[in-house]
Amino acid sequence: MASNLSFTAITDFPLTLEKFPNHPQRIHPFPLLPLNTSSEYGSFKCFASSRRRMTSPLVAHAVKEEVIDQSPNSEATLDSETTPPSSSKLVLVVGGSGGVGQLVVAALLNRNIKSRLLLRDPEKAVALFGKQDEEKMQVYKGDTRNPEDLDPSLFEGVTHVICCTGTTAFPSRRWDGDNTPERTDWEGVRNLVSALPSTLKRIVLVSSVGVTKFNELPWSIMNLFGVLKYKKMGEDFVLKSGLPFTIIRPGRLTDGPYTSYDLNTLLKATSGQRRAVVIGQGDKLVGEVSRIVVAEACIQALDIEFTEGEIYEINSVENYLLWTYDLRNCFIIEPKLLLVQGEGPGCDPRKWKELFKNPQSQ
């Protein structure tokens, strides 16, 4: 699979360095919606596919994150005449007015995928997404903290669920109305999962990195009020439910939240310079991730069969220093240190599939 990447050699290093051509390409995360604006869209750098032809296996390990200035990239052309084909999915988005959830809904609308929103305040849907045809978006009033709000009619026809509910780790105004981690990340998730039909094709739950280490520093500081513990309890309930699931554990969220923006502004949201996506497993990743990347990962996971039953951590970065070396007859030959730059996966299913297929585990 071809990828447009750029590699910059690092000088003053005793090992052999290799330069690769610089062919950056800007990829828009929402390329199909016609918007009369000259503002930039979100874009990503690609770290996923850094393969090249070799006569022996290439082994690469990320060792350090670097920040360097990026040269201007060429703009991708928007096709204002093209409308994405309608989908047979009906995706229930829980937490659709939050920082990640609203980006999920915006992306579903842009893809012409029918969505159903469960919101405590349905009026927020109109403020964020405008008036939408019911064939594209339905809005239900409800609160996962209240089991009686989760009537079976809410789930009629639903094929997939993306749950993006959450609150702050430390006491804040968002805790008003008993919106604590225990009530939201544990009781709310438990109530939702208990009410879901057995016919569901997939639930994607947005959790957090560090949930398996909430008793260890520095995670224990973040967990002073139990947010990681309760997120892990929510995860465990999903795992034991028997439902097909995928769990996404983002690092510290960046970019936004865009909680007071309209749909067009959401679709112009940028991931800044943190575009390359790194996916891991085993709760080993530490870092930050764009909310735009998290939203896209949730949507992509719905259509990737092998992500079912899996838990992934996700970060987004500027670029990486990579060790690369040939392995021949158990001997390391020609080690090199490369600086990898390039565009991220954007909305490309093939690139996301590659990322999910080869997660980092150490």
Coordinates of C-alpha atoms in Angstrom, one line a residue:
M1 CA 0.0 0.0 0.0
A2 CA 1.5 3.3 -1.1
S3 CA 1.8 6.2 1.4
N4 CA 3.0 9.7 1.0
L5 CA 5.5 10.2 3.8
S6 CA 8.5 12.5 4.3
F7 CA 11.6 11.5 6.3
T8 CA 14.3 13.9 7.5
A9 CA 17.8 12.7 8.4
I10 CA 19.1 13.5 11.8
T11 CA 22.7 14.8 11.7
D12 CA 25.5 14.2 14.2
F13 CA 24.5 10.6 14.8
P14 CA 27.0 7.8 14.6
L15 CA 24.8 5.4 12.6
T16 CA 23.9 5.4 9.0
L17 CA 21.1 7.8 8.1
E18 CA 18.8 7.5 5.2
K19 CA 16.7 10.2 3.5
F20 CA 13.3 9.7 1.9
P21 CA 11.6 12.0 -0.5
N22 CA 9.2 14.6 0.9
H23 CA 5.7 14.2 -0.6
P24 CA 3.2 15.6 2.0
Q25 CA -0.4 15.5 1.1
R26 CA -3.2 17.2 3.0
I27 CA -6.2 15.0 3.7
H28 CA -9.5 16.4 4.9
P29 CA -11.4 14.5 7.5
F30 CA -14.7 15.6 6.2
P31 CA -14.1 16.0 2.4
L32 CA -17.5 15.6 1.0
L33 CA -19.6 18.4 2.6
P34 CA -19.7 21.6 0.4
L35 CA -18.9 24.6 2.6
N36 CA -18.5 28.2 1.3
T37 CA -15.4 28.9 3.3
S38 CA -11.6 29.2 2.8
S39 CA -10.7 28.0 6.3
E40 CA -8.6 24.9 6.8
Y41 CA -10.1 21.6 7.7
G42 CA -8.7 19.1 10.1
S43 CA -5.8 17.2 8.7
F44 CA -3.4 14.4 9.9
K45 CA 0.1 13.2 9.4
C46 CA 0.5 9.6 8.6
F47 CA 2.7 7.3 10.6
A48 CA 0.8 4.1 9.9
S49 CA 2.4 2.9 6.7
S50 CA 6.2 3.4 6.7
R51 CA 7.1 0.4 4.7
R52 CA 9.6 0.2 1.9
R53 CA 11.1 -2.4 -0.3
M54 CA 13.8 -4.5 1.3
T55 CA 15.4 -7.9 0.8
S56 CA 14.9 -8.8 4.5
P57 CA 12.4 -8.0 7.2
L58 CA 12.3 -4.4 8.4
V59 CA 11.7 -3.9 12.2
A60 CA 10.8 -0.4 13.4
H61 CA 10.2 0.9 17.0
A62 CA 9.1 4.4 18.0
V63 CA 11.6 5.7 20.5
K64 CA 10.9 9.4 20.9
E65 CA 8.5 12.2 19.8
E66 CA 9.9 15.3 18.2
V67 CA 8.3 18.6 17.3
I68 CA 9.4 20.3 14.2
D69 CA 7.9 22.9 11.8
Q70 CA 5.9 21.6 9.0
S71 CA 6.1 23.0 5.5
P72 CA 2.9 24.1 3.8
N73 CA 1.0 21.2 2.2
S74 CA -1.0 21.2 -0.9
E75 CA -4.8 21.4 -0.6
A76 CA -7.0 18.4 -1.5
T77 CA -9.9 19.3 -3.8
L78 CA -13.4 19.2 -2.4
D79 CA -16.1 17.6 -4.5
S80 CA -19.1 19.8 -3.9
E81 CA -21.2 17.8 -6.3
T82 CA -20.7 14.4 -4.6
T83 CA -23.0 13.1 -1.8
P84 CA -21.9 9.9 0.0
P85 CA -24.2 6.9 -0.5
S86 CA -26.7 6.3 2.2
S87 CA -25.9 3.6 4.8
S88 CA -28.0 0.8 6.2
K89 CA -26.6 1.6 9.6
L90 CA -28.6 3.3 12.4
V91 CA -26.0 4.5 14.9
L92 CA -27.1 5.5 18.4
V93 CA -24.8 8.2 19.7
V94 CA -24.8 8.6 23.5
G95 CA -23.1 11.8 24.6
G96 CA -23.6 13.4 21.2
S97 CA -23.3 16.9 22.5
G98 CA -20.0 16.4 24.2
G99 CA -16.5 17.1 23.0
V100 CA -16.0 13.8 21.1
G101 CA -19.7 13.0 20.6
Q102 CA -20.5 16.1 18.6
L103 CA -17.7 15.3 16.2
V104 CA -19.0 11.8 15.8
V105 CA -22.4 13.1 14.9
A106 CA -21.1 15.6 12.5
A107 CA -19.0 12.9 10.7
L108 CA -22.0 10.6 10.5
L109 CA -24.2 13.3 9.0
N110 CA -21.4 14.1 6.5
R111 CA -21.3 10.4 5.5
N112 CA -25.1 10.2 5.2
I113 CA -25.2 7.6 8.0
K114 CA -28.4 7.7 9.9
S115 CA -27.9 8.6 13.6
R116 CA -30.1 8.7 16.7
L117 CA -29.0 10.9 19.6
L118 CA -29.8 10.4 23.3
L119 CA -29.4 13.8 24.9
R120 CA -30.3 15.2 28.3
D121 CA -31.2 18.4 26.5
P122 CA -32.5 17.8 22.9
E123 CA -32.4 21.5 22.1
K124 CA -28.6 21.2 22.0
A125 CA -28.9 19.1 18.9
V126 CA -30.6 21.9 16.9
A127 CA -28.0 24.4 18.1
L128 CA -25.1 22.1 17.1
F129 CA -26.3 20.4 14.0
G130 CA -29.2 22.5 12.8
K131 CA -32.6 21.1 11.8
Q132 CA -32.1 17.7 10.2
D133 CA -34.5 15.5 8.4
E134 CA -35.6 12.6 10.6
E135 CA -34.3 10.2 7.9
K136 CA -30.8 11.5 8.8
M137 CA -30.9 12.2 12.5
Q138 CA -33.4 11.5 15.3
V139 CA -33.1 13.0 18.8
Y140 CA -34.4 11.4 21.9
K141 CA -34.5 12.9 25.4
G142 CA -32.9 10.8 28.0
D143 CA -30.2 10.3 30.6
T144 CA -28.2 7.1 31.0
R145 CA -28.0 7.7 34.7
N146 CA -31.8 7.0 34.8
P147 CA -32.6 3.4 33.8
E148 CA -36.3 4.4 33.2
D149 CA -35.1 6.7 30.4
L150 CA -33.8 3.8 28.4
D151 CA -37.0 2.5 27.0
P152 CA -36.8 -0.3 24.4
S153 CA -38.3 2.0 21.8
L154 CA -35.0 4.0 21.9
F155 CA -33.2 1.0 20.5
E156 CA -35.6 0.0 17.8
G157 CA -33.7 -0.5 14.5
V158 CA -30.4 0.5 16.1
T159 CA -27.5 -1.4 14.6
H160 CA -24.5 0.2 16.3
V161 CA -23.9 2.3 19.4
I162 CA -21.1 4.8 20.1
C163 CA -21.0 5.9 23.7
C164 CA -19.0 9.0 24.4
T165 CA -20.3 10.0 27.8
G166 CA -18.0 11.3 30.4
T167 CA -17.2 14.1 32.9
T168 CA -14.2 15.8 34.3
A169 CA -11.7 13.9 36.5
F170 CA -11.7 16.6 39.2
P171 CA -14.7 18.5 40.7
S172 CA -15.9 21.2 38.4
R173 CA -19.1 22.8 37.2
R174 CA -19.7 19.8 35.0
W175 CA -20.3 17.8 38.2
D176 CA -23.5 19.9 38.8
G177 CA -26.6 17.8 38.9
D178 CA -24.8 14.7 40.2
N179 CA -22.7 14.4 37.0
T180 CA -19.8 12.7 38.8
P181 CA -17.5 10.0 37.4
E182 CA -19.3 7.3 39.4
R183 CA -22.8 8.3 38.1
T184 CA -21.7 8.9 34.5
D185 CA -18.7 6.6 33.7
W186 CA -20.0 3.6 35.8
E187 CA -23.7 3.7 36.5
G188 CA -24.6 5.4 33.2
V189 CA -22.6 2.9 31.1
R190 CA -24.0 0.0 33.1
N191 CA -27.5 1.1 32.6
L192 CA -27.0 1.7 28.9
V193 CA -25.4 -1.7 28.3
S194 CA -28.0 -3.5 30.3
A195 CA -30.7 -2.0 28.1
L196 CA -29.1 -2.8 24.7
P197 CA -30.7 -5.4 22.5
S198 CA -28.9 -8.7 21.8
T199 CA -29.2 -8.0 18.1
L200 CA -26.8 -5.1 18.3
K201 CA -23.9 -5.4 15.8
R202 CA -21.4 -3.3 17.8
I203 CA -21.0 -1.0 20.7
V204 CA -18.0 1.3 20.7
L205 CA -17.1 2.7 24.1
V206 CA -14.8 5.7 24.6
S207 CA -12.8 5.2 27.8
S208 CA -9.3 6.4 28.8
V209 CA -5.7 5.4 28.9
G210 CA -4.5 4.5 32.4
V211 CA -7.6 2.7 33.5
T212 CA -5.6 -0.5 34.4
K213 CA -3.1 1.5 36.4
F214 CA -5.2 3.8 38.5
N215 CA -3.4 2.8 41.7
E216 CA 0.0 3.7 40.2
L217 CA 1.7 7.1 39.8
P218 CA 1.0 9.3 37.9
W219 CA -2.4 7.8 37.2
S220 CA -3.4 7.7 40.9
I221 CA -3.3 11.5 40.9
M222 CA -5.8 11.6 38.0
N223 CA -7.9 9.0 39.8
L224 CA -8.1 10.9 43.1
F225 CA -11.9 11.2 42.6
G226 CA -12.2 7.8 40.9
V227 CA -12.6 8.6 37.3
L228 CA -10.2 5.9 36.0
K229 CA -11.6 3.3 38.4
Y230 CA -15.2 4.0 37.3
K231 CA -14.2 4.0 33.6
K232 CA -12.6 0.6 34.1
M233 CA -15.7 -0.7 35.8
G234 CA -17.7 0.5 32.8
E235 CA -15.3 -1.3 30.5
D236 CA -15.5 -4.5 32.5
F237 CA -19.3 -4.4 32.3
V238 CA -19.1 -4.1 28.5
L239 CA -16.7 -7.0 28.4
K240 CA -19.0 -9.3 30.4
S241 CA -22.2 -8.2 28.6
G242 CA -21.8 -10.7 25.7
L243 CA -22.4 -7.9 23.2
P244 CA -20.0 -7.3 20.3
F245 CA -17.8 -4.4 21.4
T246 CA -14.8 -2.2 20.7
I247 CA -13.2 0.0 23.4
I248 CA -11.2 3.1 22.5
R249 CA -8.9 4.5 25.2
P250 CA -7.8 8.0 24.2
G251 CA -4.9 9.9 25.7
R252 CA -5.4 13.4 27.1
L253 CA -7.9 15.0 24.7
T254 CA -6.8 18.1 22.7
D255 CA -8.6 20.3 20.1
G256 CA -11.8 21.6 21.5
P257 CA -14.2 20.8 23.0
Y258 CA -16.3 22.6 20.4
T259 CA -19.4 22.5 22.6
S260 CA -20.9 25.9 21.5
Y261 CA -20.3 25.5 17.7
D262 CA -22.6 24.8 14.9
L263 CA -22.3 22.0 12.3
N264 CA -20.3 23.9 9.8
T265 CA -17.8 25.0 12.4
L266 CA -17.5 21.4 13.7
L267 CA -16.6 20.3 10.2
K268 CA -13.9 22.9 9.9
A269 CA -12.4 21.9 13.3
T270 CA -8.6 21.2 12.9
S271 CA -6.4 18.7 14.6
G272 CA -3.6 21.2 14.5
Q273 CA -0.1 19.6 14.1
R274 CA -0.9 16.4 16.0
R275 CA -2.1 14.4 12.9
A276 CA -0.1 11.2 12.9
V277 CA -2.1 8.5 14.7
V278 CA -0.6 5.8 16.9
I279 CA -2.7 2.9 18.1
G280 CA -1.6 0.6 20.9
Q281 CA -2.8 -2.2 23.1
G282 CA -2.0 -3.2 26.7
D283 CA -2.5 0.3 28.2
K284 CA 1.1 1.2 27.3
L285 CA 0.5 4.5 25.4
V286 CA 1.0 7.8 27.2
G287 CA 0.3 11.1 25.5
E288 CA -2.3 13.3 23.8
V289 CA -4.9 12.8 21.1
S290 CA -7.1 15.1 19.0
R291 CA -10.8 14.7 19.7
I292 CA -11.2 14.6 15.9
V293 CA -9.0 11.5 15.7
V294 CA -10.9 9.8 18.5
A295 CA -14.2 10.5 16.7
E296 CA -12.9 9.1 13.5
A297 CA -11.5 6.0 15.2
C298 CA -14.9 5.2 16.6
I299 CA -16.6 5.4 13.3
Q300 CA -13.9 3.5 11.4
A301 CA -14.0 0.7 14.1
L302 CA -17.7 0.0 13.2
D303 CA -16.7 -1.4 9.8
I304 CA -13.5 -3.2 10.7
E305 CA -14.5 -6.7 11.6
F306 CA -11.3 -7.7 13.5
T307 CA -11.7 -4.8 15.9
E308 CA -14.6 -6.6 17.5
G309 CA -13.8 -7.7 21.1
E310 CA -10.6 -5.6 21.2
I311 CA -9.4 -2.6 23.3
Y312 CA -7.2 0.0 21.8
E313 CA -5.3 3.0 23.1
I314 CA -4.9 6.0 20.7
N315 CA -2.6 9.0 20.5
S316 CA -2.0 11.6 17.8
V317 CA 1.4 13.1 17.4
E318 CA 3.5 15.3 15.0
N319 CA 6.1 12.9 14.0
Y320 CA 8.4 10.1 15.3
L321 CA 12.0 9.1 15.6
L322 CA 12.2 5.5 14.4
W323 CA 14.9 2.9 14.8
T324 CA 15.0 0.7 11.6
Y325 CA 17.2 -2.3 11.0
D326 CA 17.5 -5.4 8.9
L327 CA 17.3 -8.7 10.7
R328 CA 19.3 -11.4 9.0
N329 CA 20.1 -14.7 10.7
C330 CA 19.4 -13.2 14.1
F331 CA 22.0 -10.4 13.6
I332 CA 21.1 -6.7 13.3
I333 CA 22.5 -5.3 10.0
E334 CA 22.7 -1.6 9.1
P335 CA 20.7 0.1 11.9
K336 CA 19.3 3.5 11.0
L337 CA 17.5 6.3 12.8
L338 CA 14.8 8.0 10.8
L339 CA 12.5 11.0 11.5
V340 CA 9.1 10.2 10.1
Q341 CA 6.7 12.9 9.0
G342 CA 3.6 12.8 6.8
E343 CA -0.2 13.0 6.7
G344 CA -2.3 10.8 9.0
P345 CA -5.1 8.4 8.0
G346 CA -7.8 11.1 7.7
C347 CA -11.0 9.2 6.7
D348 CA -9.2 6.5 4.6
P349 CA -10.6 3.1 5.7
R350 CA -7.5 1.3 4.4
K351 CA -5.1 3.3 6.5
W352 CA -7.3 2.9 9.6
K353 CA -7.5 -0.8 9.0
E354 CA -3.7 -0.9 8.9
L355 CA -3.4 1.0 12.1
F356 CA -5.8 -1.2 14.0
K357 CA -4.2 -4.3 12.5
N358 CA -0.7 -3.4 13.8
P359 CA -1.1 -1.8 17.2
Q360 CA 2.0 -1.1 19.4
S361 CA 2.1 -3.4 22.4
Q362 CA 5.3 -2.1 24.1

